[in-house]
Amino acid sequence: MTLKLTYLWRNLTRNPVRSLLTCAAVGLPILIYVLSISVIHGIERFLDNSAQQLRLAVTHKTSIINPLPAGHRQKIESLDPTHARILTVCGVRWIGGQIKDDPRQLTTLAVDHDTFASTFPDFGLKPDEQAAWLRDRQALAAGGATATQFGWKVGDKVTIWPSVPPYVGMEFHIVSIGPDAADPTTCWCRRDYLDEGLKNTGAPGGLVSFFFLRCASKDDLEHFRVAIDELFARTPDETLTQDEKAFMNQFITQQFNLPRNLSILAAATVFVAIMAAANTMSMNFRDRLNEYATLKSLGFRSGLVFSLIQSESMLLCAIGGLAGAATPFIAFNYTPLREVQIPLILTLQVAAADCLAALGISLLIGVISAIWPSLMAARLHVVAALRNLE
């Protein structure tokens, strides 16, 4: 064992530049892999949280960009007059927006003020904040991350220029900065204030982008998912009703299909790492052909030669993989980077399990990349090898 370890160490330090570059060629793809998998898992956690809220999303059947009449809310509520199964219905209209002379985009939603707090309890609106929200038509409940980013605090007045016609600035009074909000980036304002502004400019009001409704149970969720679409079937404004997890998943897919693209990126980086490591091990084999010939002529068995090359490749890739997996784990768990807010997934959580999986992949890369040189060295005939020494 000592002889084997000494041999491996000498081989690794024989050409330190090549060893270092190979470790980097494996470590960088592993780092990208860990970050990609962490983002994918973050999106999955976001979608799982959406599923726990027992909310349905009602959109126009043809496209999410086609608005629905705000009057649909009363028709949806009429499906359960007792309000025992449909707890609350809230119309939502997306207006986006940004601060004047500031390129940073905002996610601002105008909602029915009377049902906002009960439909989105995960925002965490406190009683005094809810009272201010109901009292002030210009109230704005800002996500915690957005408030921190723009330096807002409760009581501030801000003017947001919507991203939708007629593009007229709207002044808001911040009543909450949602420090415990499940979505810390979205800002919420009252839809009646938006409709008032639209009416003053002659733009059409009384429209919503979609409805959210909370149900009492999973059975109610499934029942009304079908009942609402049947209610508006064969009307000019047919609906598509989905649970919130499916709705958000569809929204993410339509916007940038991030999970699929990151999965492709992760697979591509692993493939690149295999190619880089395989190239290095092939070069090592060619450079050390005389050495393998000497080992074979001294009586080293083919299995031992095979294992020496495999061990060297695995050790090289393990060092690179350890560096690639440990870097994001330390950076996003023990440095200020752990406070960085990312849309949808909030903060990037790099799990130890993902890093261990990445380390396992780096070992697998080492095995795969050394298969060909290992087999060639094991099959090397003594006579041919000795002739090669000349």
CSV table of C-alpha atoms in Angstrom, one decimal:
chain,number,residue,atom,x,y,z
A,1,MET,CA,0.0,0.0,0.0
A,2,THR,CA,2.9,2.4,0.9
A,3,LEU,CA,4.5,1.7,-2.4
A,4,LYS,CA,1.3,2.4,-4.2
A,5,LEU,CA,0.6,5.6,-2.4
A,6,THR,CA,4.2,6.7,-3.0
A,7,TYR,CA,3.9,6.0,-6.7
A,8,LEU,CA,0.6,7.9,-6.9
A,9,TRP,CA,2.0,10.9,-5.1
A,10,ARG,CA,5.1,11.1,-7.3
A,11,ASN,CA,3.0,10.9,-10.4
A,12,LEU,CA,0.8,13.7,-9.3
A,13,THR,CA,3.7,15.9,-8.5
A,14,ARG,CA,5.8,14.9,-11.5
A,15,ASN,CA,4.1,17.6,-13.7
A,16,PRO,CA,2.4,19.9,-11.2
A,17,VAL,CA,1.2,22.4,-13.9
A,18,ARG,CA,-0.6,19.6,-15.8
A,19,SER,CA,-2.1,18.2,-12.5
A,20,LEU,CA,-3.3,21.6,-11.4
A,21,LEU,CA,-4.9,22.4,-14.8
A,22,THR,CA,-6.6,19.0,-14.8
A,23,CYS,CA,-7.9,19.6,-11.3
A,24,ALA,CA,-9.3,23.0,-12.4
A,25,ALA,CA,-10.8,21.4,-15.6
A,26,VAL,CA,-12.7,19.0,-13.3
A,27,GLY,CA,-13.4,21.5,-10.5
A,28,LEU,CA,-15.0,24.3,-12.5
A,29,PRO,CA,-17.6,22.0,-14.1
A,30,ILE,CA,-18.3,20.5,-10.7
A,31,LEU,CA,-18.8,24.0,-9.3
A,32,ILE,CA,-21.3,24.8,-12.1
A,33,TYR,CA,-23.0,21.5,-11.5
A,34,VAL,CA,-23.5,22.2,-7.8
A,35,LEU,CA,-24.8,25.7,-8.4
A,36,SER,CA,-27.2,24.4,-11.1
A,37,ILE,CA,-28.5,21.6,-9.0
A,38,SER,CA,-28.9,24.0,-6.0
A,39,VAL,CA,-31.0,26.4,-8.1
A,40,ILE,CA,-33.2,23.5,-9.4
A,41,HIS,CA,-33.8,22.3,-5.9
A,42,GLY,CA,-34.6,25.9,-4.8
A,43,ILE,CA,-37.3,26.1,-7.5
A,44,GLU,CA,-38.7,22.7,-6.5
A,45,ARG,CA,-38.9,24.0,-2.9
A,46,PHE,CA,-40.7,27.1,-4.1
A,47,LEU,CA,-43.2,25.0,-6.1
A,48,ASP,CA,-43.7,22.7,-3.1
A,49,ASN,CA,-44.5,25.7,-0.9
A,50,SER,CA,-47.0,26.9,-3.5
A,51,ALA,CA,-48.7,23.5,-3.4
A,52,GLN,CA,-49.1,23.7,0.4
A,53,GLN,CA,-51.1,27.0,0.2
A,54,LEU,CA,-54.2,25.2,-1.3
A,55,ARG,CA,-54.6,27.9,-3.9
A,56,LEU,CA,-56.0,27.7,-7.4
A,57,ALA,CA,-55.0,30.1,-10.2
A,58,VAL,CA,-57.6,31.0,-12.8
A,59,THR,CA,-56.3,32.5,-16.0
A,60,HIS,CA,-57.8,33.1,-19.5
A,61,LYS,CA,-57.9,29.7,-21.4
A,62,THR,CA,-56.1,31.1,-24.5
A,63,SER,CA,-53.1,32.8,-22.8
A,64,ILE,CA,-52.1,34.2,-19.5
A,65,ILE,CA,-51.6,37.6,-21.2
A,66,ASN,CA,-55.3,37.9,-22.0
A,67,PRO,CA,-57.1,39.5,-19.1
A,68,LEU,CA,-60.3,38.3,-17.5
A,69,PRO,CA,-63.3,40.5,-16.4
A,70,ALA,CA,-63.1,41.4,-12.7
A,71,GLY,CA,-66.8,40.4,-12.5
A,72,HIS,CA,-65.7,36.7,-12.7
A,73,ARG,CA,-64.9,36.9,-9.0
A,74,GLN,CA,-68.6,37.1,-8.0
A,75,LYS,CA,-69.4,34.2,-10.3
A,76,ILE,CA,-66.6,32.1,-8.8
A,77,GLU,CA,-67.7,32.9,-5.3
A,78,SER,CA,-71.3,31.9,-6.2
A,79,LEU,CA,-70.1,28.3,-6.6
A,80,ASP,CA,-69.8,28.2,-2.8
A,81,PRO,CA,-72.3,30.6,-1.2
A,82,THR,CA,-71.4,29.4,2.3
A,83,HIS,CA,-67.7,30.2,1.8
A,84,ALA,CA,-66.9,27.0,3.6
A,85,ARG,CA,-65.0,25.4,0.7
A,86,ILE,CA,-63.9,28.5,-1.2
A,87,LEU,CA,-62.4,30.5,1.6
A,88,THR,CA,-61.5,33.6,-0.5
A,89,VAL,CA,-61.1,34.9,-4.0
A,90,CYS,CA,-58.7,37.6,-5.1
A,91,GLY,CA,-58.3,39.3,-8.5
A,92,VAL,CA,-54.7,40.1,-9.4
A,93,ARG,CA,-53.4,42.4,-12.2
A,94,TRP,CA,-49.7,42.6,-13.1
A,95,ILE,CA,-48.4,46.1,-13.6
A,96,GLY,CA,-44.6,45.5,-13.2
A,97,GLY,CA,-43.0,48.9,-13.0
A,98,GLN,CA,-39.9,50.7,-12.1
A,99,ILE,CA,-38.7,53.8,-10.2
A,100,LYS,CA,-38.0,56.8,-12.5
A,101,ASP,CA,-34.4,56.9,-13.8
A,102,ASP,CA,-33.7,53.6,-12.2
A,103,PRO,CA,-33.3,50.6,-14.6
A,104,ARG,CA,-34.1,48.0,-11.9
A,105,GLN,CA,-37.5,46.3,-12.7
A,106,LEU,CA,-40.1,45.8,-10.1
A,107,THR,CA,-42.7,43.0,-9.8
A,108,THR,CA,-45.8,44.8,-8.7
A,109,LEU,CA,-49.3,43.2,-8.6
A,110,ALA,CA,-52.5,45.1,-8.1
A,111,VAL,CA,-54.9,43.0,-6.0
A,112,ASP,CA,-58.4,43.1,-4.5
A,113,HIS,CA,-57.7,44.9,-1.2
A,114,ASP,CA,-60.5,43.2,0.8
A,115,THR,CA,-59.3,39.6,0.2
A,116,PHE,CA,-55.5,40.1,-0.2
A,117,ALA,CA,-54.5,39.3,3.4
A,118,SER,CA,-56.7,36.2,3.6
A,119,THR,CA,-55.7,34.9,0.1
A,120,PHE,CA,-52.0,35.4,0.7
A,121,PRO,CA,-51.4,34.8,4.4
A,122,ASP,CA,-47.8,33.8,3.5
A,123,PHE,CA,-47.0,37.5,3.0
A,124,GLY,CA,-47.4,37.9,6.8
A,125,LEU,CA,-49.4,41.2,6.9
A,126,LYS,CA,-49.6,42.2,10.6
A,127,PRO,CA,-52.9,43.5,12.1
A,128,ASP,CA,-51.8,47.2,12.1
A,129,GLU,CA,-50.4,46.9,8.6
A,130,GLN,CA,-53.6,45.3,7.4
A,131,ALA,CA,-55.6,48.2,8.9
A,132,ALA,CA,-53.4,50.7,7.1
A,133,TRP,CA,-53.8,48.6,3.9
A,134,LEU,CA,-57.6,48.7,4.1
A,135,ARG,CA,-57.7,52.4,5.1
A,136,ASP,CA,-55.3,53.8,2.4
A,137,ARG,CA,-56.1,53.3,-1.3
A,138,GLN,CA,-52.5,54.2,-2.1
A,139,ALA,CA,-51.1,51.5,0.2
A,140,LEU,CA,-48.1,49.4,-1.0
A,141,ALA,CA,-47.0,46.2,0.7
A,142,ALA,CA,-43.4,45.7,-0.5
A,143,GLY,CA,-41.4,42.4,-0.3
A,144,GLY,CA,-38.6,42.5,2.2
A,145,ALA,CA,-35.8,42.0,-0.3
A,146,THR,CA,-37.2,44.7,-2.6
A,147,ALA,CA,-37.6,47.1,0.3
A,148,THR,CA,-34.0,46.4,1.4
A,149,GLN,CA,-32.7,46.8,-2.2
A,150,PHE,CA,-34.4,50.3,-2.6
A,151,GLY,CA,-33.9,51.4,1.0
A,152,TRP,CA,-37.7,51.6,1.6
A,153,LYS,CA,-39.3,51.7,5.1
A,154,VAL,CA,-42.8,51.9,6.4
A,155,GLY,CA,-44.2,55.3,5.9
A,156,ASP,CA,-42.2,56.2,2.8
A,157,LYS,CA,-43.8,57.6,-0.3
A,158,VAL,CA,-42.7,56.1,-3.6
A,159,THR,CA,-43.7,56.7,-7.2
A,160,ILE,CA,-43.8,53.6,-9.5
A,161,TRP,CA,-44.1,53.9,-13.2
A,162,PRO,CA,-46.1,50.9,-14.4
A,163,SER,CA,-44.9,48.7,-17.3
A,164,VAL,CA,-48.4,48.7,-18.8
A,165,PRO,CA,-50.4,51.4,-20.6
A,166,PRO,CA,-51.0,54.3,-20.0
A,167,TYR,CA,-47.6,54.3,-18.2
A,168,VAL,CA,-48.6,57.1,-15.8
A,169,GLY,CA,-46.6,57.3,-12.5
A,170,MET,CA,-48.5,56.2,-9.4
A,171,GLU,CA,-47.7,57.4,-5.9
A,172,PHE,CA,-47.8,54.8,-3.1
A,173,HIS,CA,-47.5,54.8,0.7
A,174,ILE,CA,-45.6,51.9,2.0
A,175,VAL,CA,-47.5,50.2,4.8
A,176,SER,CA,-45.5,47.0,5.1
A,177,ILE,CA,-42.0,45.7,4.1
A,178,GLY,CA,-42.9,42.0,4.5
A,179,PRO,CA,-39.9,40.8,6.4
A,180,ASP,CA,-41.3,37.3,6.7
A,181,ALA,CA,-43.0,37.2,3.3
A,182,ALA,CA,-42.6,33.9,1.4
A,183,ASP,CA,-42.0,35.9,-1.7
A,184,PRO,CA,-39.7,38.8,-0.7
A,185,THR,CA,-39.4,40.4,-4.1
A,186,THR,CA,-43.1,41.1,-5.1
A,187,CYS,CA,-44.8,44.4,-4.3
A,188,TRP,CA,-48.6,44.5,-3.8
A,189,CYS,CA,-50.9,47.4,-4.3
A,190,ARG,CA,-54.7,47.9,-4.3
A,191,ARG,CA,-56.5,47.3,-7.6
A,192,ASP,CA,-59.2,49.9,-6.9
A,193,TYR,CA,-56.4,52.5,-6.9
A,194,LEU,CA,-55.1,51.2,-10.2
A,195,ASP,CA,-58.6,51.3,-11.7
A,196,GLU,CA,-59.1,54.8,-10.5
A,197,GLY,CA,-55.9,55.9,-12.2
A,198,LEU,CA,-56.9,54.0,-15.4
A,199,LYS,CA,-60.3,55.7,-15.4
A,200,ASN,CA,-58.7,59.1,-15.2
A,201,THR,CA,-56.7,58.5,-18.3
A,202,GLY,CA,-59.5,56.8,-20.3
A,203,ALA,CA,-57.8,53.4,-20.2
A,204,PRO,CA,-60.0,50.4,-19.7
A,205,GLY,CA,-60.3,49.1,-16.1
A,206,GLY,CA,-62.2,46.3,-14.4
A,207,LEU,CA,-59.8,43.7,-15.7
A,208,VAL,CA,-57.5,41.2,-14.0
A,209,SER,CA,-54.6,39.1,-15.2
A,210,PHE,CA,-55.8,36.1,-13.1
A,211,PHE,CA,-57.6,35.1,-10.0
A,212,PHE,CA,-56.3,33.3,-6.9
A,213,LEU,CA,-58.6,31.5,-4.6
A,214,ARG,CA,-57.9,29.5,-1.4
A,215,CYS,CA,-59.8,26.3,-0.8
A,216,ALA,CA,-60.4,24.6,2.5
A,217,SER,CA,-59.0,21.2,1.5
A,218,LYS,CA,-57.3,19.3,-1.3
A,219,ASP,CA,-60.6,17.7,-2.3
A,220,ASP,CA,-62.1,21.2,-2.7
A,221,LEU,CA,-59.0,22.2,-4.7
A,222,GLU,CA,-59.6,19.4,-7.2
A,223,HIS,CA,-63.4,19.9,-7.3
A,224,PHE,CA,-63.4,23.6,-8.0
A,225,ARG,CA,-60.5,23.2,-10.5
A,226,VAL,CA,-63.0,21.5,-12.7
A,227,ALA,CA,-66.1,23.4,-11.7
A,228,ILE,CA,-64.7,26.8,-12.5
A,229,ASP,CA,-63.7,25.9,-16.0
A,230,GLU,CA,-67.2,24.3,-16.5
A,231,LEU,CA,-68.8,27.5,-15.3
A,232,PHE,CA,-67.1,29.6,-17.9
A,233,ALA,CA,-67.1,27.1,-20.7
A,234,ARG,CA,-68.5,28.3,-24.1
A,235,THR,CA,-68.3,31.9,-23.0
A,236,PRO,CA,-66.1,34.7,-24.6
A,237,ASP,CA,-63.8,34.4,-21.6
A,238,GLU,CA,-63.2,30.7,-21.0
A,239,THR,CA,-60.8,29.9,-18.1
A,240,LEU,CA,-58.0,27.6,-17.3
A,241,THR,CA,-57.9,26.7,-13.6
A,242,GLN,CA,-54.8,25.1,-12.1
A,243,ASP,CA,-53.4,24.5,-8.7
A,244,GLU,CA,-50.7,27.1,-7.8
A,245,LYS,CA,-47.8,24.7,-8.2
A,246,ALA,CA,-48.8,23.8,-11.8
A,247,PHE,CA,-49.5,27.5,-12.5
A,248,MET,CA,-46.1,28.7,-11.2
A,249,ASN,CA,-44.4,25.8,-13.0
A,250,GLN,CA,-46.0,26.8,-16.2
A,251,PHE,CA,-45.1,30.4,-15.7
A,252,ILE,CA,-41.5,29.6,-15.0
A,253,THR,CA,-41.4,27.3,-18.1
A,254,GLN,CA,-42.9,30.0,-20.3
A,255,GLN,CA,-40.5,32.6,-19.1
A,256,PHE,CA,-37.2,30.9,-19.3
A,257,ASN,CA,-37.6,27.1,-18.6
A,258,LEU,CA,-34.9,27.4,-16.1
A,259,PRO,CA,-35.0,23.9,-14.6
A,260,ARG,CA,-34.6,22.3,-18.0
A,261,ASN,CA,-31.9,24.6,-19.2
A,262,LEU,CA,-29.9,24.2,-15.9
A,263,SER,CA,-30.2,20.4,-16.2
A,264,ILE,CA,-28.8,20.6,-19.7
A,265,LEU,CA,-26.0,22.9,-18.5
A,266,ALA,CA,-25.2,20.5,-15.6
A,267,ALA,CA,-25.0,17.5,-17.9
A,268,ALA,CA,-22.9,19.4,-20.4
A,269,THR,CA,-20.4,20.5,-17.7
A,270,VAL,CA,-20.0,16.9,-16.5
A,271,PHE,CA,-19.3,15.8,-20.1
A,272,VAL,CA,-16.7,18.6,-20.5
A,273,ALA,CA,-15.0,17.4,-17.3
A,274,ILE,CA,-14.9,13.8,-18.6
A,275,MET,CA,-13.3,15.0,-21.9
A,276,ALA,CA,-10.7,17.1,-20.0
A,277,ALA,CA,-9.7,14.3,-17.6
A,278,ALA,CA,-9.6,11.7,-20.4
A,279,ASN,CA,-7.3,13.9,-22.4
A,280,THR,CA,-4.9,14.2,-19.4
A,281,MET,CA,-4.9,10.5,-18.7
A,282,SER,CA,-4.3,9.7,-22.3
A,283,MET,CA,-1.3,12.1,-22.4
A,284,ASN,CA,0.0,10.5,-19.2
A,285,PHE,CA,-0.2,7.1,-20.7
A,286,ARG,CA,1.7,8.1,-23.8
A,287,ASP,CA,4.4,9.9,-21.8
A,288,ARG,CA,4.8,6.9,-19.4
A,289,LEU,CA,4.8,4.1,-21.9
A,290,ASN,CA,8.4,3.2,-21.1
A,291,GLU,CA,7.6,3.3,-17.4
A,292,TYR,CA,4.7,0.8,-17.8
A,293,ALA,CA,7.0,-1.4,-19.9
A,294,THR,CA,9.5,-1.4,-17.0
A,295,LEU,CA,6.8,-2.3,-14.5
A,296,LYS,CA,5.5,-5.1,-16.6
A,297,SER,CA,9.1,-6.5,-17.2
A,298,LEU,CA,9.7,-6.4,-13.4
A,299,GLY,CA,6.7,-8.6,-12.8
A,300,PHE,CA,4.0,-6.2,-12.0
A,301,ARG,CA,0.7,-7.8,-12.9
A,302,SER,CA,-1.8,-6.3,-15.3
A,303,GLY,CA,-4.4,-5.8,-12.6
A,304,LEU,CA,-2.0,-3.8,-10.5
A,305,VAL,CA,-1.0,-1.6,-13.4
A,306,PHE,CA,-4.7,-1.1,-14.3
A,307,SER,CA,-5.5,-0.1,-10.7
A,308,LEU,CA,-2.5,2.3,-10.5
A,309,ILE,CA,-3.8,4.3,-13.5
A,310,GLN,CA,-7.4,4.2,-12.2
A,311,SER,CA,-6.3,5.3,-8.8
A,312,GLU,CA,-4.3,8.2,-10.1
A,313,SER,CA,-7.2,9.4,-12.3
A,314,MET,CA,-9.7,9.1,-9.4
A,315,LEU,CA,-7.4,10.9,-7.0
A,316,LEU,CA,-6.9,13.7,-9.5
A,317,CYS,CA,-10.6,14.1,-10.2
A,318,ALA,CA,-11.4,13.9,-6.5
A,319,ILE,CA,-9.1,16.8,-5.7
A,320,GLY,CA,-10.7,18.9,-8.4
A,321,GLY,CA,-14.2,17.8,-7.5
A,322,LEU,CA,-13.6,18.5,-3.8
A,323,ALA,CA,-12.5,22.0,-4.6
A,324,GLY,CA,-15.4,22.6,-7.0
A,325,ALA,CA,-18.0,21.3,-4.5
A,326,ALA,CA,-16.6,22.9,-1.4
A,327,THR,CA,-16.3,26.4,-2.9
A,328,PRO,CA,-20.0,27.1,-3.4
A,329,PHE,CA,-20.9,25.3,-0.2
A,330,ILE,CA,-18.6,27.5,1.9
A,331,ALA,CA,-19.5,30.7,-0.1
A,332,PHE,CA,-23.3,30.3,0.2
A,333,ASN,CA,-23.3,29.0,3.8
A,334,TYR,CA,-20.5,30.9,5.6
A,335,THR,CA,-20.0,34.2,3.8
A,336,PRO,CA,-22.2,37.3,3.1
A,337,LEU,CA,-23.3,35.6,-0.2
A,338,ARG,CA,-25.8,33.6,1.9
A,339,GLU,CA,-27.9,36.8,2.3
A,340,VAL,CA,-28.1,37.5,-1.4
A,341,GLN,CA,-31.7,37.4,-2.5
A,342,ILE,CA,-32.6,35.5,-5.7
A,343,PRO,CA,-36.1,35.8,-7.4
A,344,LEU,CA,-38.3,32.7,-6.7
A,345,ILE,CA,-35.8,30.7,-4.7
A,346,LEU,CA,-35.0,33.6,-2.2
A,347,THR,CA,-31.6,32.6,-1.0
A,348,LEU,CA,-29.4,29.9,-2.7
A,349,GLN,CA,-29.2,26.9,-0.4
A,350,VAL,CA,-26.2,24.7,-1.3
A,351,ALA,CA,-26.9,21.4,0.5
A,352,ALA,CA,-24.1,19.1,1.8
A,353,ALA,CA,-25.9,16.2,0.1
A,354,ASP,CA,-25.6,17.9,-3.3
A,355,CYS,CA,-21.9,18.5,-2.7
A,356,LEU,CA,-21.4,14.8,-1.7
A,357,ALA,CA,-23.2,13.8,-4.9
A,358,ALA,CA,-21.0,16.1,-6.9
A,359,LEU,CA,-17.9,14.5,-5.3
A,360,GLY,CA,-19.2,11.1,-6.3
A,361,ILE,CA,-19.7,12.3,-9.9
A,362,SER,CA,-16.1,13.5,-9.9
A,363,LEU,CA,-14.9,10.1,-8.8
A,364,LEU,CA,-17.0,8.6,-11.6
A,365,ILE,CA,-15.4,11.0,-14.1
A,366,GLY,CA,-12.0,9.7,-12.9
A,367,VAL,CA,-13.0,6.1,-13.6
A,368,ILE,CA,-14.5,6.8,-17.0
A,369,SER,CA,-11.7,9.0,-18.2
A,370,ALA,CA,-9.0,6.4,-17.3
A,371,ILE,CA,-10.7,3.3,-18.8
A,372,TRP,CA,-8.9,3.4,-22.2
A,373,PRO,CA,-5.3,4.1,-20.9
A,374,SER,CA,-5.8,1.6,-18.1
A,375,LEU,CA,-6.9,-1.1,-20.5
A,376,MET,CA,-4.1,-0.3,-22.9
A,377,ALA,CA,-1.5,-0.5,-20.1
A,378,ALA,CA,-2.9,-3.8,-18.7
A,379,ARG,CA,-2.8,-5.4,-22.2
A,380,LEU,CA,0.8,-4.2,-22.9
A,381,HIS,CA,2.9,-7.3,-23.7
A,382,VAL,CA,6.3,-7.5,-22.1
A,383,VAL,CA,8.2,-8.2,-25.3
A,384,ALA,CA,6.6,-5.3,-27.1
A,385,ALA,CA,7.1,-3.1,-24.1
A,386,LEU,CA,10.8,-4.0,-23.8
A,387,ARG,CA,11.2,-3.3,-27.6
A,388,ASN,CA,9.6,0.1,-26.9
A,389,LEU,CA,12.4,0.9,-24.5
A,390,GLU,CA,15.0,0.9,-27.3
